Each structure stands twice: as structure tokens, then as C-alpha cells.
């Protein structure tokens, strides 16, 4: 289309016009014209305008009379798609192609194997009606090459980037570019899948190189075997990549492809008995394409309109495990393990030497022959037993399966009944799949995939004594769980980029939390319970039921849950500012808070708790309110989260007793920590602690005031009584204009942490106090866990002099008593009564522990060299068994340097601590008691250490037991713990 633009000036009867006559996409041509008589200009303008109008009638169409000559271009109606001549980077050849907005995004090439050597090319309609590309000698170098009865044809470029040749009069389509794709799959472009090898197969073919569009080594197509459809990338004639079977929603071998992802891929039946693969985009304005590049990678490319750039959002080659048959037959690939390849259970490497060199292509062989033929032949020996199946979960199933539409049970019986069947799998969307040849191209996923059952000899299966585990869930909980909340694991895995480390938001007590994004753009937070988590099905179901019934602006919203195999996940609304503790204890983020924001956070938490206690349909005690369980949205509005430990109260219940103490030390009320009693006032105590943390910017489980080593509650109490309240307030949030409000909040905080639950206000009263509806506030009584602050103690600076052994006598009394209280609650948690704890001279402590119930057997019996142990590990007599406890701290280097700690990532350190208990008389301590004791002791020095799964008993001789604990610590925690080297605790145990 011609465009006329310029500027006219009339000077002394002369018109000069500088203007640009340009064909879209062609080179600029400047004309300078001078007319002495202005009236002579009009005929010229009339002719020019008529020609421009004629050229503009069909800017997207080629006819026999309207061709495209190099460097002219043809554009679609919306102007986004262009057909024209281009030269690839680092090349001198000319090609006819279709591109999107810029020549850097070429999506189709006509003459890819017959390039033009100069700029003399032309695209036109030939005499026989075909669309052709001709060179300067009028030689046809490319043609649509279809049989046409009429020469009245035209070609049109659509907004979908499809170039169509059609009969002009009738509009009948004779050919289109989607039938002969290059290297790019476009929305609505259908790849034909011939049924069982019949018909013409559509393929994408890669460029030879980024500068050479000619056909390269790689091609992509979909294949149908019996009823099973799979996608393949081929390197010439060899398989290079495989998608896994299509199950009606996803290709099951693509771990990051949940249902309706990758812009809605679909497989449909055509009108000729074949199938077609294509995809759609939610909006025609979105630019999303898939390109098979010259390296054999199938890449999803899309335009980021906000950043004005292209981005690659997915690739077929996520790891080496995606390369076809990398590990050879009967081996499985796992990109998260080293080495990557491993033999299936019951199989061994065919060539161990090659495997040691990480060349796994030879695969594995079966260690024990199958017994199927012998068993069926009835001539088997007495001990011959029928083969069994080993179950592999979440795997990319092998290639070359045979399909049938039968039930899972029928699928298993068919395979078991055929000695040639070596494996089977079943999926509701695919049916039954079985294998009779080598099992190749298997991959272990962390999510998605299918279950695969592999036939092995009976002797290869471990036959343990069966143990029945029954988890009793109240019927009310079961009835409240709505299946509508359930979500597919595949969706969640994809939304979180397969739980990628970059999506990880943090680590909770029961597992990691990941950020995710659903297809519609909705951001989510996924709480994934680790398999090692202490939270079982009951806590999980409890959290689902509790929070699904709650609706309040200060409670986090639950979108759904997922229970699939061992996986248990909760899906919450995403909070962009993460948790409150990050803002309270990170100096850089603390600066973002002022008093008004803190006040809003305090009031929001209070209103959320009041809703739980009084206003919701259920009366709920949270039991684990702390800074890390308060999330902040983009406006820093607080939302209470993590209801795994919450308890629902009956209508007439005001207090409940439990033998199972759960929660976080420091935030636990004394009656709950020591006696297992909890009520609304337990949450009030936690709220008070949290309020003091917000105002002071100090952590509850830390010590303040070098001289006295006070906890936050003790420190706050001292400052309150000495009228030195400014030393408690964080300067970052202090505002003299709101001094009275800040002091009032501290007052309310101290009222909330009083030792006696009856003296603490309710949350309704707390909110009235915060809003100044209650004008008079009673004076607070002494908080819990702060009674020893006036005792004499050694300054903390003496606690680590020249790395000399540090004894408990060097610690202040507050720390020791805090340890004792924590130990008491843990012992109570384990089912014992703590009858008396006394502090003796020299700070030895005497624990008179009496067994309130029969103890379990020790988790590991004494060795043969140790004395015999009485049946009652704690005989009640008048004798005293003195004991000595020694902590030996051993520091390791960074996690990455130690393969046995490879599961951990990040800048944290691993610290290994040896706990040794030596007794004057023979006695055996259960591992659980030692671990409880150790965790209690450690919590005094380190507030948030995370125990690993490496705890184990390492010695059990000469009246001495040793335990080794691996702890996951950050840099500051490690430094703090190193001051405990050689700590000794001596006392007596009756």
C-alpha cells in the first residue's frame, strides 16, 4: 500500500514538496518535485491518489496482476503479520518468509532449500494458478504445486499467519501454509497424526542453523500406535525426545504440563479417521508460538507486552533426562540424583566400566530370571513362587507400549497371565498399557507422571511383616471435607515450576512453601508437607476443614488442597510481602514499617483472633500464633495462617487438656507448655508476645541486657517498672505524636502475657482497649517466664573465653530456668509427670522423674558389651544415678561440599552435635527422651534451629549413651551455638 506524507509550501507561486512514497516494508525513496504552475500539480496528485487507492484495496492479497517484488512486503489486515523477502543473520541469501512484526521472528519460509542469490525475486500467481517464487530469470524456485482446474486464483495472508491459496470466485481453499509448516507451530495449526501409519504425517523441521533456514537434522511429529498418541522429536531417523502418552488432557511424560496448560493443547479426530494435534491461545492478541530450533529443542516463545520483549517460557529439554533413552534399557533417569541414571530394582548394569564413566546407554540386565514359565508349567521346584510387581510412582513410562481399554484390575491380571508381559500401567484417560520388550526412556519425576508396575522375580521383592497403621479421624472431620476443594497435583506442580528452588518462599515447620501462578494469572502459595513432616493426615485434614469454614479479611484464604499418594498440599492465596517476621527482624525491611502500619497490623491480628474465638461459626483456638504465621498482603494488611494445630471448641467448653504439646516455644502460654491446658487465653498470651515483638523489633526467644540475660518478656517487664519504656520501643517505628498509643499497646501486651490465664483479657477486651473504648487499664502483673531476672548472674561476655569448656554454671539463671521449663514441657509431652525441679548449688539440677505410664522399649537396645538393663528403665528406689551430659559441637563447611547433605541448599551450615549421657548405674534412656532433652537445651542457645533427619544413636556402652544430631543452622545461629562447645551438665536423676 502506498503512503503519501510530506509538507507543502507555497512560496512566490512555486510549490515545493518533499515527500516519501513508500511501499510497506520497502526502502525509502525521496522525491523532490518543483512545479512553476500550481495547477499543474492536481493531475499528478489525482493519478497518484488513484494508484494509491488501487494498491490499498488488497494489501493482504496476491493476484496474477498484483505481485510482491523484493523488497516489497504483504501485510495481514491487523498489520502484525508480514510476508516478504529477508536475509538471515550472517548470510547473504534471500528467502521468502512470513514473520511477526520483526524479521527476527520468522515463522514460515517458502524457499528454504532454494534460496535466492540476489534481490530480484518475486512472489506471484503463475499461469497455472499456483503461488510461486521466481528469480530474476523468471525461473520458478518454489511453488505450491497443486493441481488446479482454474487459473483464477489468489493468495491471502491472514492475521493468524496462514497463507492461503484459493479459487477467487468460489473461495475454495486449494492450499495453505499450515499444511507445509517450517519449524514453528502456531495457534490453530493442526499437525495430522496418521492412524496406524496410514495417511500423510505433518512434521515441523528445524533450520540447519540460525543463519540457514534449510531443512536441518531435527523434526517433530505426533505418532499414534494402536490407541496411544505420543509426540516425538527425531534426529534424522533416531528418536531424540518423547512426550509420553496423551491422556486426553496432557502428555504424561512432560512433567511441567498439567491439564489445559501450554495454551490448551488438544488431540481431536478429523473426518478421515485420523487425529490432529493443535493448541489454542486464550486471546487472539496473544503471541505464543512453539519453535523447533536447530539443536532439537522445542521451545515455547511468547511476547511479553509489558516488557516489550520475547521470552522463552518452556523448553522440551529441561535436563539431560529428557534426551531419549539416555540411561538405556531397564534403567531410570533422575535429574535430581547423582549419578543421573540407576538400574531398576532387581537389575544390574550391563557394563559396569562404562557406567563408571557415566556412559549409561548399555542399560541394565535382569538379576534374577522370571519364574512365570516354570510356575505355569507345573514342573517348578517347591520353592518357586509366582512373579510379583514392583511399583514405581510418578514416572515417565517407557516407550513402545501396547494399549487396550480395560479396567486397572483387568490390566494387572492380563499382564500377570502373560509371561511375555514385563510391565504394565493404567491411566483413566489412556487405558491399559503393557510392555513386552525392553523398558527404555524412563524418567523419575517429583510430581506428575504415572505409576508403573514392573514384573520381577518373587525373591526381588522385600516381604516384610505387615503392619497395619490406622489413623482415626473423627467422622465430623471426614464429613466436612469437600471434594470440591481437591486440586490435581499436575496443576500445582506446573504452577510452581515443578517446585523449583526459585519459587520457594520459605520453610515452615511441616515443609516448604512455594509461590505458583495458575494459567489465568492467579498467584498462589503452596504449602507442601514434606514426607518427613510431623504433620499427619489428621492435622492436614484439620487445617483444610477449619480454614475452609472461615471467611475473614484477616485470615488467609484457602483455595484448595491436594492429596495424591504421599503428597499432601494446601493451596492458599499468595501474600506478596510474605510473613511478618521478615519485616520485624530484617533491618532493611523493618525500615518500611512506621507506627501507623504497625498499628494496623496489631489491630488486624486482634480482629482475626476475635473472629476465631467468638464470631465464626466454629470456636477455634489457633495454638500456634507467631510472627511467621502472620502473612502480609501488598498493602501490609495481616492475615493469620497455618491452622494445622488449631482446635475446635465445643459450645460449652472453655478449656481443654491435652497430652500432646505442640506449638512454638516462647509463644506458648505457661499453662499449656507445662500442663497441656489451652483455651482462648492461650492465644491471648501468644498475641501479647507478638505485640511486644512488633513494638520492640526484638525476638521472643533471644536474650537482652548483657548483665541479666533477660528474655523479651523479662526485659519488657523491667523497662515498664523502671518507667524506661523508650528503651523497649524500636526507634524505627517510634513517633512522638503517637507516644501514648504506643505505650498503651505495650501495656496491653503485658496484660496479655500475665502468668495466670484468668488475669489475661479476652480478645474482645483487647480490641476495646486498642480502640480506647476501655479507658482504664489495670496494672499488669509479672509476665510468665520472667521470675528469675533479679538473681545474680555472670555477665554473658564470660561465656566463651578462649574456647574453654563452657559449663551450665557459666550460664545465667534465667537461661537455665528457661531450659528447665522447656525440658519440663517436653517431658510432659512424652507422657511423664515432672514432679520437682530444683536449682542446687553449683547450678546442678535434680529431676525427680516418676513414670506415669509404662515406657516403650528403647528404640535401640544396648550392645552385647553393655550391662543388662532392667525391664523398667526407671526403677523407683532410694538409690540415685548421677549423670553427666556433654555437648560436643562439630562444624562442617558449606552444605554443597558434603554429598550426604546434598538435599539441603542455600547459604546455611550444617552443625553436628554429639549429646553424651553417662550414668553411674546401668540405665537406658529412650531416644525420644534424649532428643527431647537435647532440643530443649538447644532452644536456649538457638531460637529456630531445624533438626535434620540424621539423628541416630551412635554408642551404647559402659553406662554411656551418645546421640548424634544434625542441625540446619544459618550463620548467626552457628556462631551462637559454637559458644556451647564442651558444655557439661551434671546432676542426679532419681
PDB file of C-alpha atoms in Angstrom, residues 323-455:
ATOM      1  CA  UNK A 323      17.126 -36.954  25.982  1.00  0.00           C
ATOM      2  CA  UNK A 324      15.603 -40.158  24.639  1.00  0.00           C
ATOM      3  CA  UNK A 325      16.877 -43.412  26.252  1.00  0.00           C
ATOM      4  CA  UNK A 326      19.796 -41.671  27.978  1.00  0.00           C
ATOM      5  CA  UNK A 327      20.056 -44.470  30.527  1.00  0.00           C
ATOM      6  CA  UNK A 328      19.476 -47.432  28.229  1.00  0.00           C
ATOM      7  CA  UNK A 329      17.063 -50.325  28.869  1.00  0.00           C
ATOM      8  CA  UNK A 330      15.757 -51.188  32.361  1.00  0.00           C
ATOM      9  CA  UNK A 331      17.256 -48.043  33.877  1.00  0.00           C
ATOM     10  CA  UNK A 332      15.611 -44.857  35.079  1.00  0.00           C
ATOM     11  CA  UNK A 333      16.826 -41.274  34.877  1.00  0.00           C
ATOM     12  CA  UNK A 334      16.522 -38.817  37.768  1.00  0.00           C
ATOM     13  CA  UNK A 335      17.973 -35.348  37.249  1.00  0.00           C
ATOM     14  CA  UNK A 336      17.890 -34.694  41.000  1.00  0.00           C
ATOM     15  CA  UNK A 337      20.270 -37.544  41.801  1.00  0.00           C
ATOM     16  CA  UNK A 338      23.925 -38.263  41.193  1.00  0.00           C
ATOM     17  CA  UNK A 339      24.628 -40.326  39.193  1.00  0.00           C
ATOM     18  CA  UNK A 340      21.693 -39.442  36.975  1.00  0.00           C
ATOM     19  CA  UNK A 341      20.977 -42.993  35.859  1.00  0.00           C
ATOM     20  CA  UNK A 342      20.277 -46.034  38.012  1.00  0.00           C
ATOM     21  CA  UNK A 343      19.135 -49.574  37.338  1.00  0.00           C
ATOM     22  CA  UNK A 344      15.634 -50.610  38.297  1.00  0.00           C
ATOM     23  CA  UNK A 345      15.366 -52.727  41.404  1.00  0.00           C
ATOM     24  CA  UNK A 346      16.289 -56.301  40.519  1.00  0.00           C
ATOM     25  CA  UNK A 347      18.574 -55.183  37.654  1.00  0.00           C
ATOM     26  CA  UNK A 348      22.321 -54.531  37.341  1.00  0.00           C
ATOM     27  CA  UNK A 349      24.449 -52.564  34.820  1.00  0.00           C
ATOM     28  CA  UNK A 350      25.315 -54.398  31.614  1.00  0.00           C
ATOM     29  CA  UNK A 351      28.722 -52.748  31.525  1.00  0.00           C
ATOM     30  CA  UNK A 352      29.871 -51.502  34.919  1.00  0.00           C
ATOM     31  CA  UNK A 353      33.026 -49.961  33.493  1.00  0.00           C
ATOM     32  CA  UNK A 354      31.032 -47.809  31.079  1.00  0.00           C
ATOM     33  CA  UNK A 355      28.610 -46.861  33.841  1.00  0.00           C
ATOM     34  CA  UNK A 356      31.513 -45.689  35.993  1.00  0.00           C
ATOM     35  CA  UNK A 357      32.424 -43.373  33.103  1.00  0.00           C
ATOM     36  CA  UNK A 358      28.811 -42.131  33.081  1.00  0.00           C
ATOM     37  CA  UNK A 359      28.036 -43.760  29.760  1.00  0.00           C
ATOM     38  CA  UNK A 360      24.746 -45.455  30.589  1.00  0.00           C
ATOM     39  CA  UNK A 361      23.419 -46.290  27.135  1.00  0.00           C
ATOM     40  CA  UNK A 362      24.111 -50.030  27.555  1.00  0.00           C
ATOM     41  CA  UNK A 363      21.485 -50.124  30.301  1.00  0.00           C
ATOM     42  CA  UNK A 364      20.862 -52.943  32.754  1.00  0.00           C
ATOM     43  CA  UNK A 365      20.051 -56.650  32.822  1.00  0.00           C
ATOM     44  CA  UNK A 366      17.709 -58.683  34.997  1.00  0.00           C
ATOM     45  CA  UNK A 367      19.482 -60.135  38.018  1.00  0.00           C
ATOM     46  CA  UNK A 368      17.043 -62.987  38.664  1.00  0.00           C
ATOM     47  CA  UNK A 369      15.113 -64.709  35.891  1.00  0.00           C
ATOM     48  CA  UNK A 370      11.343 -64.538  35.972  1.00  0.00           C
ATOM     49  CA  UNK A 371       9.606 -67.699  37.149  1.00  0.00           C
ATOM     50  CA  UNK A 372       6.417 -67.336  35.131  1.00  0.00           C
ATOM     51  CA  UNK A 373       7.125 -70.173  32.647  1.00  0.00           C
ATOM     52  CA  UNK A 374       8.220 -72.554  35.414  1.00  0.00           C
ATOM     53  CA  UNK A 375       5.188 -71.834  37.585  1.00  0.00           C
ATOM     54  CA  UNK A 376       2.751 -72.242  34.712  1.00  0.00           C
ATOM     55  CA  UNK A 377       4.475 -75.410  33.501  1.00  0.00           C
ATOM     56  CA  UNK A 378       3.710 -77.131  36.842  1.00  0.00           C
ATOM     57  CA  UNK A 379       7.205 -78.597  36.908  1.00  0.00           C
ATOM     58  CA  UNK A 380       8.645 -75.931  39.145  1.00  0.00           C
ATOM     59  CA  UNK A 381      10.553 -76.729  42.292  1.00  0.00           C
ATOM     60  CA  UNK A 382       8.761 -76.481  45.599  1.00  0.00           C
ATOM     61  CA  UNK A 383      10.219 -73.053  46.400  1.00  0.00           C
ATOM     62  CA  UNK A 384       9.372 -71.456  43.037  1.00  0.00           C
ATOM     63  CA  UNK A 385       6.873 -68.685  43.512  1.00  0.00           C
ATOM     64  CA  UNK A 386       4.913 -66.542  41.141  1.00  0.00           C
ATOM     65  CA  UNK A 387       6.451 -63.301  39.935  1.00  0.00           C
ATOM     66  CA  UNK A 388       5.391 -60.059  41.544  1.00  0.00           C
ATOM     67  CA  UNK A 389       5.183 -56.424  40.500  1.00  0.00           C
ATOM     68  CA  UNK A 390       7.254 -53.558  41.837  1.00  0.00           C
ATOM     69  CA  UNK A 391       5.504 -50.203  41.788  1.00  0.00           C
ATOM     70  CA  UNK A 392       7.297 -47.103  40.564  1.00  0.00           C
ATOM     71  CA  UNK A 393       5.432 -43.874  41.284  1.00  0.00           C
ATOM     72  CA  UNK A 394       5.470 -40.599  39.330  1.00  0.00           C
ATOM     73  CA  UNK A 395       7.478 -41.787  36.345  1.00  0.00           C
ATOM     74  CA  UNK A 396       7.595 -41.146  32.650  1.00  0.00           C
ATOM     75  CA  UNK A 397       6.524 -44.563  31.447  1.00  0.00           C
ATOM     76  CA  UNK A 398       8.671 -46.429  28.879  1.00  0.00           C
ATOM     77  CA  UNK A 399       8.369 -46.295  25.098  1.00  0.00           C
ATOM     78  CA  UNK A 400       6.736 -48.959  22.886  1.00  0.00           C
ATOM     79  CA  UNK A 401       3.679 -49.785  24.943  1.00  0.00           C
ATOM     80  CA  UNK A 402       0.639 -51.687  23.706  1.00  0.00           C
ATOM     81  CA  UNK A 403      -2.749 -50.259  24.604  1.00  0.00           C
ATOM     82  CA  UNK A 404      -6.194 -51.574  25.420  1.00  0.00           C
ATOM     83  CA  UNK A 405      -9.272 -50.150  27.140  1.00  0.00           C
ATOM     84  CA  UNK A 406      -9.759 -52.302  30.236  1.00  0.00           C
ATOM     85  CA  UNK A 407     -10.038 -51.631  33.985  1.00  0.00           C
ATOM     86  CA  UNK A 408      -6.946 -51.405  36.243  1.00  0.00           C
ATOM     87  CA  UNK A 409      -7.623 -54.831  37.781  1.00  0.00           C
ATOM     88  CA  UNK A 410      -8.085 -56.421  34.362  1.00  0.00           C
ATOM     89  CA  UNK A 411      -4.915 -54.708  33.186  1.00  0.00           C
ATOM     90  CA  UNK A 412      -2.931 -56.296  36.022  1.00  0.00           C
ATOM     91  CA  UNK A 413      -4.435 -59.761  35.559  1.00  0.00           C
ATOM     92  CA  UNK A 414      -3.784 -59.650  31.806  1.00  0.00           C
ATOM     93  CA  UNK A 415      -0.113 -58.841  32.363  1.00  0.00           C
ATOM     94  CA  UNK A 416       0.261 -61.397  35.139  1.00  0.00           C
ATOM     95  CA  UNK A 417      -1.363 -64.044  32.953  1.00  0.00           C
ATOM     96  CA  UNK A 418       1.043 -63.458  30.050  1.00  0.00           C
ATOM     97  CA  UNK A 419       4.639 -64.489  30.601  1.00  0.00           C
ATOM     98  CA  UNK A 420       5.763 -62.115  27.835  1.00  0.00           C
ATOM     99  CA  UNK A 421       4.369 -59.098  29.703  1.00  0.00           C
ATOM    100  CA  UNK A 422       7.120 -57.480  31.761  1.00  0.00           C
ATOM    101  CA  UNK A 423       5.350 -54.300  32.920  1.00  0.00           C
ATOM    102  CA  UNK A 424       2.008 -52.537  32.883  1.00  0.00           C
ATOM    103  CA  UNK A 425       0.476 -49.173  33.705  1.00  0.00           C
ATOM    104  CA  UNK A 426      -3.036 -47.798  33.739  1.00  0.00           C
ATOM    105  CA  UNK A 427      -4.423 -44.294  33.348  1.00  0.00           C
ATOM    106  CA  UNK A 428      -8.091 -43.416  33.151  1.00  0.00           C
ATOM    107  CA  UNK A 429      -7.540 -41.219  30.114  1.00  0.00           C
ATOM    108  CA  UNK A 430      -5.412 -43.763  28.242  1.00  0.00           C
ATOM    109  CA  UNK A 431      -6.480 -47.190  29.448  1.00  0.00           C
ATOM    110  CA  UNK A 432      -4.241 -50.192  29.956  1.00  0.00           C
ATOM    111  CA  UNK A 433      -0.641 -50.125  28.700  1.00  0.00           C
ATOM    112  CA  UNK A 434       1.644 -53.135  28.734  1.00  0.00           C
ATOM    113  CA  UNK A 435       5.190 -53.859  27.640  1.00  0.00           C
ATOM    114  CA  UNK A 436       6.811 -56.989  26.230  1.00  0.00           C
ATOM    115  CA  UNK A 437      10.162 -55.545  25.074  1.00  0.00           C
ATOM    116  CA  UNK A 438      12.970 -53.651  26.795  1.00  0.00           C
ATOM    117  CA  UNK A 439      11.832 -50.807  29.019  1.00  0.00           C
ATOM    118  CA  UNK A 440      13.545 -47.662  27.725  1.00  0.00           C
ATOM    119  CA  UNK A 441      13.300 -43.884  28.158  1.00  0.00           C
ATOM    120  CA  UNK A 442      12.039 -43.819  31.735  1.00  0.00           C
ATOM    121  CA  UNK A 443      12.325 -40.809  33.983  1.00  0.00           C
ATOM    122  CA  UNK A 444      11.603 -40.270  37.670  1.00  0.00           C
ATOM    123  CA  UNK A 445       9.515 -37.172  38.386  1.00  0.00           C
ATOM    124  CA  UNK A 446       8.963 -35.318  41.624  1.00  0.00           C
ATOM    125  CA  UNK A 447       5.394 -34.685  40.511  1.00  0.00           C
ATOM    126  CA  UNK A 448       3.079 -35.713  37.634  1.00  0.00           C
ATOM    127  CA  UNK A 449       3.853 -38.881  35.671  1.00  0.00           C
ATOM    128  CA  UNK A 450       2.154 -42.252  36.062  1.00  0.00           C
ATOM    129  CA  UNK A 451       2.534 -45.375  38.182  1.00  0.00           C
ATOM    130  CA  UNK A 452       4.446 -48.206  36.511  1.00  0.00           C
ATOM    131  CA  UNK A 453       4.343 -51.825  37.684  1.00  0.00           C
ATOM    132  CA  UNK A 454       7.436 -53.843  36.737  1.00  0.00           C
ATOM    133  CA  UNK A 455       7.468 -57.622  36.805  1.00  0.00           C
TER     134      UNK A 455
END
